[in-house]
CSV table of C-alpha atoms in Angstrom, one decimal:
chain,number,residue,atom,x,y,z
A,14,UNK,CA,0.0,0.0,0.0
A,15,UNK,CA,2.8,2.8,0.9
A,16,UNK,CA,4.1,2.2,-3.0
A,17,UNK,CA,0.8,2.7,-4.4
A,18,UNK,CA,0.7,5.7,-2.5
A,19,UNK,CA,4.4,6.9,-2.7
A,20,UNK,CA,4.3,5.9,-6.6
A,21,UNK,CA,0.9,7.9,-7.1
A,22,UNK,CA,-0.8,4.8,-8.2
A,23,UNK,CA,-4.0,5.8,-6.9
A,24,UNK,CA,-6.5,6.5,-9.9
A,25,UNK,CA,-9.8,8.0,-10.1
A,26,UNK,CA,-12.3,6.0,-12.8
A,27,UNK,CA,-15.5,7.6,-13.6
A,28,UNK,CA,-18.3,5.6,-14.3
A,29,UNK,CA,-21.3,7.5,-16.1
A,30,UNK,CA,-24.5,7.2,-14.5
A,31,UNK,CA,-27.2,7.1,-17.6
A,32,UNK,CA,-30.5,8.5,-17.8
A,33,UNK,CA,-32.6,5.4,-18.7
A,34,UNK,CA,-35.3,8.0,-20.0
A,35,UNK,CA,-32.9,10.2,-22.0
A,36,UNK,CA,-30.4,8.2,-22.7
A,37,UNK,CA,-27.8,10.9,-21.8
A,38,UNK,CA,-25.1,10.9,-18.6
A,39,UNK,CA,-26.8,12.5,-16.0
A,40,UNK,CA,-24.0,12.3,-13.5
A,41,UNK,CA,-20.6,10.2,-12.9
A,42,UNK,CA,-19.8,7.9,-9.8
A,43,UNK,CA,-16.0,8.6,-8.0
A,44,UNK,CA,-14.5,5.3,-8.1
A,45,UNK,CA,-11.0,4.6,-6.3
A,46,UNK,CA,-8.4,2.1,-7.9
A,47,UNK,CA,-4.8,1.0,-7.9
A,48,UNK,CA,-3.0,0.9,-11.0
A,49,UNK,CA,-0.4,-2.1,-11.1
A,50,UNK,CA,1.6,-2.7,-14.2
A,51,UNK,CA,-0.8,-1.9,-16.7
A,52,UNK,CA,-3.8,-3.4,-14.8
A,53,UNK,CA,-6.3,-1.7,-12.3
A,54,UNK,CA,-7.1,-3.4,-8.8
A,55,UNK,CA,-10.3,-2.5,-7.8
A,56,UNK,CA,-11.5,-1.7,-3.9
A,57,UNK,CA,-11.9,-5.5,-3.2
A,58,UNK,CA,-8.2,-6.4,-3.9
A,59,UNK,CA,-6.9,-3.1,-1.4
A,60,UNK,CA,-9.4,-2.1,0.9
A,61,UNK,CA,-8.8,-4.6,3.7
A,62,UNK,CA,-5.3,-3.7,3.2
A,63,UNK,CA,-5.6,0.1,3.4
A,64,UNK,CA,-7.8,0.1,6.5
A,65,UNK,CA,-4.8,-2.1,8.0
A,66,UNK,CA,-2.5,0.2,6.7
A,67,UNK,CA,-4.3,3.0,7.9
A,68,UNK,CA,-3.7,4.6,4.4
A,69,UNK,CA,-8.0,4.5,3.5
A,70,UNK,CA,-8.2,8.3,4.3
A,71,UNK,CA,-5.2,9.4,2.0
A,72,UNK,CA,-6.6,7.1,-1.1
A,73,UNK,CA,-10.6,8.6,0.1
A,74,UNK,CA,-8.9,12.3,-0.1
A,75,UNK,CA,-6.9,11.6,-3.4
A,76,UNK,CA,-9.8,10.3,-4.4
A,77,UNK,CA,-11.6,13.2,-3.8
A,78,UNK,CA,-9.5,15.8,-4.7
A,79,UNK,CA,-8.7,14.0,-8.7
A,80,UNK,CA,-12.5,14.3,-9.0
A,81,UNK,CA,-13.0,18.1,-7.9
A,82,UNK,CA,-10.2,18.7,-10.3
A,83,UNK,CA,-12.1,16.7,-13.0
A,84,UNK,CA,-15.7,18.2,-12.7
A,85,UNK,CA,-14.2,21.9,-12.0
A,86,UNK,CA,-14.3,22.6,-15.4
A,87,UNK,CA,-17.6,21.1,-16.5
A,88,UNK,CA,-21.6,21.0,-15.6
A,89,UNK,CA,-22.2,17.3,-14.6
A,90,UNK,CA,-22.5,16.3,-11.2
A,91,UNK,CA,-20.5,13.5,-9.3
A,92,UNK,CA,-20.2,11.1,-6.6
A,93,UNK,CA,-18.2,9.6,-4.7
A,94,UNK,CA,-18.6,6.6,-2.0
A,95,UNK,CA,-16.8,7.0,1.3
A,96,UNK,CA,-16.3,4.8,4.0
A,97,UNK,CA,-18.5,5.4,7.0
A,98,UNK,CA,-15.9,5.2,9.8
A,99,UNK,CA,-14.0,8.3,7.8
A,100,UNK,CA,-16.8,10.4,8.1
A,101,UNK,CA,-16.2,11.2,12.0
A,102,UNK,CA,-12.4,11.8,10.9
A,103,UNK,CA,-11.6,15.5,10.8
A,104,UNK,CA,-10.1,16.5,8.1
């Protein structure tokens, strides 16, 4: 986990939410990964290991910041899932 952060390997996908109706993105959906040689692990192959790590607030505020960056310079709206524990966490 500390090379993934060290390296910067923490990435921000964002999925587009569709309108069903319309047919058109209506907003995009945050979503963390590590990139690892070419390949992508998703939450379920480093979340255990970043809450043991104690590294699952850095990755949640990368995370966070790559997508204000993103959507700062368009009109769609995002989200982006956080873990419950770190909403108590000051930050």
């Amino acid at each position: 986990m500390q090379s993934a952060i060290s390296e910067d390997k923490v990435v921000a996908f964002f999925q587009p939410i569709v309108n069903n109706k319309t047919k058109k993105i209506q907003k995009y959906e945050c979503l963390a990964r590590i990139g690892d040689n070419g390949k992508y692990l998703s939450p379920y192959k480093f979340m255990e290991a970043a809450k043991e790590t104690k590294v699952l607030s850095f990755i949640t505020k990368t995370i966070i910041k790559k997508a204000f960056k993103m959507f700062s310079e368009n009109d769609y709206e995002f989200s982006i899932n956080i873990v419950k524990v770190l909403m108590y966490h000051a930050y």
